[in-house]
PDB file of C-alpha atoms in Angstrom:
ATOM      1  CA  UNK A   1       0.000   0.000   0.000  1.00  0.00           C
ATOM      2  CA  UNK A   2       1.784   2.772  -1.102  1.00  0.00           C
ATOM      3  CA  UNK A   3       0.759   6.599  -1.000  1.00  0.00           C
ATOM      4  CA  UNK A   4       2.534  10.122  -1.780  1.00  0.00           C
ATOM      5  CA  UNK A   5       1.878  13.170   0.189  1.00  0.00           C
ATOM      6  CA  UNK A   6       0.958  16.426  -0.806  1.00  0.00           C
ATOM      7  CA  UNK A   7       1.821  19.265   1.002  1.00  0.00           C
ATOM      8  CA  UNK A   8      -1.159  22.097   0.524  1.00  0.00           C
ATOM      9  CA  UNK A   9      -0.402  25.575   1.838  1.00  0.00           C
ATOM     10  CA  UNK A  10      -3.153  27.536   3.048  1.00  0.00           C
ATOM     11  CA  UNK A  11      -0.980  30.409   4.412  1.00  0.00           C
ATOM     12  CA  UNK A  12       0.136  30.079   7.851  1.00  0.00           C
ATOM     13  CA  UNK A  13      -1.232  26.038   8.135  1.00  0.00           C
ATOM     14  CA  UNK A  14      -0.258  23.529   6.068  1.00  0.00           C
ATOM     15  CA  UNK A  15      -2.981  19.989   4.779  1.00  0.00           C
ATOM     16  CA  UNK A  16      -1.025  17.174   3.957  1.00  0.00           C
ATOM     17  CA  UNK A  17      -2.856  15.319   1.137  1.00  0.00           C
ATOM     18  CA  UNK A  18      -2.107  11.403   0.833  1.00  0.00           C
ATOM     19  CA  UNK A  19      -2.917  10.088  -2.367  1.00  0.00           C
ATOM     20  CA  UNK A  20      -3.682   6.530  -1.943  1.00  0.00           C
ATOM     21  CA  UNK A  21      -4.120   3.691  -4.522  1.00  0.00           C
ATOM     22  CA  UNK A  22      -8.002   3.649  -3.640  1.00  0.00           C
ATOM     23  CA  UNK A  23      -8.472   7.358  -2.865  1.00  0.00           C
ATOM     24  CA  UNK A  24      -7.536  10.837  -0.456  1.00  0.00           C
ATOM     25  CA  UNK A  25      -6.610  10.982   2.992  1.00  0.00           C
ATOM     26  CA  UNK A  26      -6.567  14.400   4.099  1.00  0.00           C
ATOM     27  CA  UNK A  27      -4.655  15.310   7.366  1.00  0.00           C
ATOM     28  CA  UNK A  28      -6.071  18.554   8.601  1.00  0.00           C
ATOM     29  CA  UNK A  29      -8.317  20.948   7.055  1.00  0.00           C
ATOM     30  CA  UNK A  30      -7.419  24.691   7.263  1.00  0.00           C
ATOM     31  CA  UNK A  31      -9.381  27.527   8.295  1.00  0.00           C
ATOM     32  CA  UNK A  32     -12.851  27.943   6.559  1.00  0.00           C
ATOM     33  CA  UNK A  33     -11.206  31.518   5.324  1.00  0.00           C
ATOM     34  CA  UNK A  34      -9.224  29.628   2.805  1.00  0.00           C
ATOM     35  CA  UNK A  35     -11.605  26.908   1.611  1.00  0.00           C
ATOM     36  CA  UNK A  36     -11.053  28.270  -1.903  1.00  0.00           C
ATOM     37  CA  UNK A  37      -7.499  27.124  -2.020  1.00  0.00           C
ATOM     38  CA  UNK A  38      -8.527  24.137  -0.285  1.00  0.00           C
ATOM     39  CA  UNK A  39     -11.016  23.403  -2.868  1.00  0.00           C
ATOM     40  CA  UNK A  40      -8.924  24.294  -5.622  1.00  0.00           C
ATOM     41  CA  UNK A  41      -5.801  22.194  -4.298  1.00  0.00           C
ATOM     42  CA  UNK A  42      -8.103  19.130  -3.846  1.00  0.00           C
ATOM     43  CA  UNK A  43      -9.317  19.450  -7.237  1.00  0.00           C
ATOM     44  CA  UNK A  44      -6.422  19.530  -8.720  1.00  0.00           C
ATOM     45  CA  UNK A  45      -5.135  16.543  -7.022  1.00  0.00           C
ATOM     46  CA  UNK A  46      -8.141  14.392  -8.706  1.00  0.00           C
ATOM     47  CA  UNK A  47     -10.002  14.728  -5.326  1.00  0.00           C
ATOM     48  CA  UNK A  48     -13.833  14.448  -5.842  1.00  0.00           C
ATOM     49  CA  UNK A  49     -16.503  13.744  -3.854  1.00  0.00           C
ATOM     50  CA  UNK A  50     -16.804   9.937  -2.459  1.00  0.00           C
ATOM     51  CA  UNK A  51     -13.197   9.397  -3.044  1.00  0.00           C
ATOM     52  CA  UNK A  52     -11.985  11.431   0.178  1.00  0.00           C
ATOM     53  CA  UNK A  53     -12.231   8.591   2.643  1.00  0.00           C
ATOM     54  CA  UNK A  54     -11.223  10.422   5.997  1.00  0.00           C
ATOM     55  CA  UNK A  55      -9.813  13.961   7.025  1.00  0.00           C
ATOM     56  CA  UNK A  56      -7.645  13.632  10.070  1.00  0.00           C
ATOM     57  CA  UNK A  57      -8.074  16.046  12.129  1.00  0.00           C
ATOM     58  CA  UNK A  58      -4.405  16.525  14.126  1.00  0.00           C
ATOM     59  CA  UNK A  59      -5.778  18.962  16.983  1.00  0.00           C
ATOM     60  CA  UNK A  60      -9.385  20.775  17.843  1.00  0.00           C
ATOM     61  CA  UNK A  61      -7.937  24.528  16.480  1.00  0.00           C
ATOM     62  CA  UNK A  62      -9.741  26.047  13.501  1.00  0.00           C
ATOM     63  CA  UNK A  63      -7.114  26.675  12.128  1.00  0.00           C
ATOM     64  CA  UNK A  64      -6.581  22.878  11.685  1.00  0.00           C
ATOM     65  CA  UNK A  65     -10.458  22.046  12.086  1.00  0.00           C
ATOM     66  CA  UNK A  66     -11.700  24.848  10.063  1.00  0.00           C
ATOM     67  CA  UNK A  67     -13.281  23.277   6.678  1.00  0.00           C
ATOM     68  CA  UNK A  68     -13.588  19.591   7.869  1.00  0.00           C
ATOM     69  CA  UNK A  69     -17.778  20.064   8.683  1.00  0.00           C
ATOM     70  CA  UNK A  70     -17.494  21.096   5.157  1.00  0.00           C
ATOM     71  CA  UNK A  71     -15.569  18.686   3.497  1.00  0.00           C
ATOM     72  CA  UNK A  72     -17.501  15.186   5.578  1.00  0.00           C
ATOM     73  CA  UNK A  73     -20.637  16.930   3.773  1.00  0.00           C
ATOM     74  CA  UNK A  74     -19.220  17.807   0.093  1.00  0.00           C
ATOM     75  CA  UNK A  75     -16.890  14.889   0.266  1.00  0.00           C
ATOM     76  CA  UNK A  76     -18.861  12.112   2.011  1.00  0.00           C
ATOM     77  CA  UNK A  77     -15.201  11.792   4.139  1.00  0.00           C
ATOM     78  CA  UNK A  78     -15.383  10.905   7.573  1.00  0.00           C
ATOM     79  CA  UNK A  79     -13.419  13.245  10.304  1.00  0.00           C
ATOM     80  CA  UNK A  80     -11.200  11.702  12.734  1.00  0.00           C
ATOM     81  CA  UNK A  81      -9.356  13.040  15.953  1.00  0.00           C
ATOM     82  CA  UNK A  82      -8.605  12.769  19.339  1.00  0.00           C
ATOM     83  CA  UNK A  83     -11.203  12.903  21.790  1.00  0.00           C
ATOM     84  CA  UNK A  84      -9.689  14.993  24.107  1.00  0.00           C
ATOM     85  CA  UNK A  85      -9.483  17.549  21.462  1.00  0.00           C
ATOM     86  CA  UNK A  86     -13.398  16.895  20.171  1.00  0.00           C
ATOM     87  CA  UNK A  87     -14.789  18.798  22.552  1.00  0.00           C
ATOM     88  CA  UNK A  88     -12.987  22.116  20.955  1.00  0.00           C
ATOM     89  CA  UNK A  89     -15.250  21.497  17.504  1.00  0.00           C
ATOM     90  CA  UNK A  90     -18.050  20.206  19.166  1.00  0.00           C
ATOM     91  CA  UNK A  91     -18.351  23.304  21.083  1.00  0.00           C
ATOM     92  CA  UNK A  92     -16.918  25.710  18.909  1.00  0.00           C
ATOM     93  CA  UNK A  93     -14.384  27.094  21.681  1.00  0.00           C
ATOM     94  CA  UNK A  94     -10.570  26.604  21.097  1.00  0.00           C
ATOM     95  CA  UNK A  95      -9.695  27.004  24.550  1.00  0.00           C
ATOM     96  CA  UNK A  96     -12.015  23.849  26.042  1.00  0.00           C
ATOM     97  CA  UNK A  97      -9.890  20.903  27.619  1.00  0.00           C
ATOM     98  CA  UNK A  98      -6.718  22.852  27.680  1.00  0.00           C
ATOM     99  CA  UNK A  99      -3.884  23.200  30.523  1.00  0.00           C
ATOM    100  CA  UNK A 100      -3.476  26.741  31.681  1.00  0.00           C
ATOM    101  CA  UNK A 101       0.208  27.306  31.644  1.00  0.00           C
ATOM    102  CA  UNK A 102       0.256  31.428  31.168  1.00  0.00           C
ATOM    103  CA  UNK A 103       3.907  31.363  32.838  1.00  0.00           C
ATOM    104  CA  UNK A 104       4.520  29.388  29.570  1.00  0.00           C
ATOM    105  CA  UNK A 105       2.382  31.556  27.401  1.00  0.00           C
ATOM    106  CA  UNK A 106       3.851  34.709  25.443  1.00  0.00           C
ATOM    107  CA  UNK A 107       2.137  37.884  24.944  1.00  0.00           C
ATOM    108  CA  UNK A 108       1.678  36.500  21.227  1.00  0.00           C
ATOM    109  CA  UNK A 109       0.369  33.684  22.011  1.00  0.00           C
ATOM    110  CA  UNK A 110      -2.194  34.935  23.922  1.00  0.00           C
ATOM    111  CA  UNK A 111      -3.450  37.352  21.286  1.00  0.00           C
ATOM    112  CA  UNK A 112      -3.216  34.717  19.100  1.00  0.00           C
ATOM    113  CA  UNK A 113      -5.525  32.797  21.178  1.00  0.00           C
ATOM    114  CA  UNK A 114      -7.988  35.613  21.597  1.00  0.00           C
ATOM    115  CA  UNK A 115      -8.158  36.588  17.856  1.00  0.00           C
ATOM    116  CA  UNK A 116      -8.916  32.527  17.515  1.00  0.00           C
ATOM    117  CA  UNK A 117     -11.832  32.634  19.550  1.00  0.00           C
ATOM    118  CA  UNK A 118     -13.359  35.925  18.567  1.00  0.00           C
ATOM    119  CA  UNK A 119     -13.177  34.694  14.752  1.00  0.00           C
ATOM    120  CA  UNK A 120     -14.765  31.301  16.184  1.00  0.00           C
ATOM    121  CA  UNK A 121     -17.475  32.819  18.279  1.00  0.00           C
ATOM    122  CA  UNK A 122     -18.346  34.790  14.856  1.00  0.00           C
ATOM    123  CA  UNK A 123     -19.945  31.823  13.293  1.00  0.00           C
ATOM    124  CA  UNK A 124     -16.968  31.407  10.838  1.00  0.00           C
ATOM    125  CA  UNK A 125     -16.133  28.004  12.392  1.00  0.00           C
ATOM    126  CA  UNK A 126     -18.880  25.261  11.707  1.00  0.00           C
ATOM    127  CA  UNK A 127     -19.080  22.863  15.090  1.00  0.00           C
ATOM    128  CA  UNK A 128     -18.811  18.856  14.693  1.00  0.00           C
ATOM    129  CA  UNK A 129     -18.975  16.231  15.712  1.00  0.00           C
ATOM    130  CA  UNK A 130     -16.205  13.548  14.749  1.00  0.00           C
ATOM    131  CA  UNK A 131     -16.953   9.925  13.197  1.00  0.00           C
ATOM    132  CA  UNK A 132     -14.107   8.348  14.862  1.00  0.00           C
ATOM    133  CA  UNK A 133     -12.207   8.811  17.798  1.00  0.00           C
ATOM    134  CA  UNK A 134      -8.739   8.185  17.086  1.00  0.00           C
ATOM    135  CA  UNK A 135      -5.461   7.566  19.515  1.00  0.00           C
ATOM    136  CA  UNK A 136      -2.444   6.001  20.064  1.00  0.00           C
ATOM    137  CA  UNK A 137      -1.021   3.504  17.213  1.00  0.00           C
ATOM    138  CA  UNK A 138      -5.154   3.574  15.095  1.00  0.00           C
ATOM    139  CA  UNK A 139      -4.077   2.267  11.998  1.00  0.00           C
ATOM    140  CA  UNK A 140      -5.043   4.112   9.078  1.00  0.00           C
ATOM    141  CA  UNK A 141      -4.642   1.451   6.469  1.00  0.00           C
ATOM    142  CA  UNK A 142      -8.426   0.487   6.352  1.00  0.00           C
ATOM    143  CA  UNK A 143      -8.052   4.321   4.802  1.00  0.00           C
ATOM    144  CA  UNK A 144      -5.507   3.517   1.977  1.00  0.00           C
ATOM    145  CA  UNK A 145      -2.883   5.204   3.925  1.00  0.00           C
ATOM    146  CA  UNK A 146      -0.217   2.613   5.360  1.00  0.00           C
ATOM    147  CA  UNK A 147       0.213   4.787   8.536  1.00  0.00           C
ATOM    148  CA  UNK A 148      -0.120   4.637  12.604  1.00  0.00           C
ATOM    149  CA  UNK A 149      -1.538   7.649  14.764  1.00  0.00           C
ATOM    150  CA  UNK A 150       0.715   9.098  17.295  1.00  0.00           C
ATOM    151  CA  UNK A 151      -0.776  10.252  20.196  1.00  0.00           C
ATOM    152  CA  UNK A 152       1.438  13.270  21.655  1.00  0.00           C
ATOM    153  CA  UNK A 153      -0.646  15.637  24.406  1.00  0.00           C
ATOM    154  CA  UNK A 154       0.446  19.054  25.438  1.00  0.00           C
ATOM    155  CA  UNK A 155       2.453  19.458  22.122  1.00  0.00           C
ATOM    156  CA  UNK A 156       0.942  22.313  20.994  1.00  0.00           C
ATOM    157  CA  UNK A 157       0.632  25.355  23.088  1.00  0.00           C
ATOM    158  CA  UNK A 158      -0.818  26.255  25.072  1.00  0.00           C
ATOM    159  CA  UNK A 159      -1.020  22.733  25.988  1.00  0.00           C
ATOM    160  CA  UNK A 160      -4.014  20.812  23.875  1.00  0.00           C
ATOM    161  CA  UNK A 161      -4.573  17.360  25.202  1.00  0.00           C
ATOM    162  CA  UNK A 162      -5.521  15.896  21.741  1.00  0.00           C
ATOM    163  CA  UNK A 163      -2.296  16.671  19.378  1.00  0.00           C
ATOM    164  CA  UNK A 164      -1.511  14.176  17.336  1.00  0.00           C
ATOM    165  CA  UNK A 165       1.375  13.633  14.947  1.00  0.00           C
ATOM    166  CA  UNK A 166       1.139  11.152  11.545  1.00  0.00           C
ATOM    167  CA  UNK A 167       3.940   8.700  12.073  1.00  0.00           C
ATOM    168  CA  UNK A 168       5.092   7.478   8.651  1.00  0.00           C
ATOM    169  CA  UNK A 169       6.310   3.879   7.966  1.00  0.00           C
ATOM    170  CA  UNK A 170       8.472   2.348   5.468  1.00  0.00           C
ATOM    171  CA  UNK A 171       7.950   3.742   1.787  1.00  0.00           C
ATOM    172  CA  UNK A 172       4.685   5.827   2.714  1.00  0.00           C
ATOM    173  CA  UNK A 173       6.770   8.982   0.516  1.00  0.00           C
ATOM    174  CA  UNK A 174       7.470   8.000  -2.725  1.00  0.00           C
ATOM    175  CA  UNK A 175      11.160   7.324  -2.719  1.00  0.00           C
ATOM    176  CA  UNK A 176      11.437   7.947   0.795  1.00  0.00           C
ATOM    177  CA  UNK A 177      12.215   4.041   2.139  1.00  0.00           C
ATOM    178  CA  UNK A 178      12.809   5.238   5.471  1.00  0.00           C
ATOM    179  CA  UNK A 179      10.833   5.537   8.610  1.00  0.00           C
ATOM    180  CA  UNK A 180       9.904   9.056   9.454  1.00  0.00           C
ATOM    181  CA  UNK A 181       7.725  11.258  11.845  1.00  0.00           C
ATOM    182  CA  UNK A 182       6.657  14.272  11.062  1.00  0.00           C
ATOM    183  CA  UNK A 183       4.862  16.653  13.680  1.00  0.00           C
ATOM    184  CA  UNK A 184       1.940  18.789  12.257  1.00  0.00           C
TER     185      UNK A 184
END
């Protein structure tokens, strides 16, 4: 089972598209504010609707979570994640479930945080409810994508429960051969 991955910019987030021998796996979904270049990337990858089995969902931000209400609907894809990061797009707030570490936290980061929630609380974000709860070691092959979930809370700050990471195995990037793990 072999797959290549396509990196998709959407300015300040990356999607990583795996193109699988029976379909798309799409790992994170961007912010709704760039579902245009979502769209358009996806299209031009031969992406069409019933042929995007799941979009991963690697933590509850919008900025990650943004389009994937979206794209289970147009797509008939189902969204995946970690449940201690479902709560986030189930309730539409980016701060639920999180460790308060504001020693840890920079000024940024906490503007950051606050422009996140006031674009959220806007309606901009679309609240959902994942298909699959996903953690430690799921295999993702019953997806065309010859790949293992890894389970790694706190990564992001400040300090979501649910980050996960796509751990790569032997030969997933075309050429590759080698066993890699890339965070997201």
């Amino acid at each position: 089972m072999s797959s290549n991955i396509k990196t998709i910019n959407l300015g300040g987030v990356n999607c990583y598209l795996a193109i699988c021998a029976d379909g798309f796996v799409l790992i994170d979904a961007g912010f709704s504010g760039k579902r245009a270049t979502l769209l358009k990337e996806l299209e031009a990858s031969g992406c069409r609707p019933g042929n995007l089995k799941l979009v991963l969902i690697t933590h509850g931000d919008a900025d990650h979570a943004g389009n994937a209400a979206y794209l289970r609907d147009k797509y008939g894809a189902k969204i995946a994640m970690h449940a201690d990061d479902a709560g986030m797009v189930e309730r539409g707030d980016m701060s639920w479930n999180r460790k308060a570490k504001p020693d840890r936290m920079s000024l940024i980061m906490k503007v950051m945080a606050s422009v996140m929630n006031k674009f959220v609380k806007s309606g901009r974000f679309e609240k959902f409810k994942p298909d699959l709860m996903v953690d430690d070691g799921f295999d993702l092959s019953e997806y065309g994508l010859d790949a293992t979930v890894l389970h790694l809370p706190g990564l992001n700050l400040p300090r979501s429960r649910g980050h996960m990471v796509k751990q790569y195995l032997e030969g997933v990037r075309e050429g590759n051969g080698r066993h890699e793990e890339e965070i997201l």
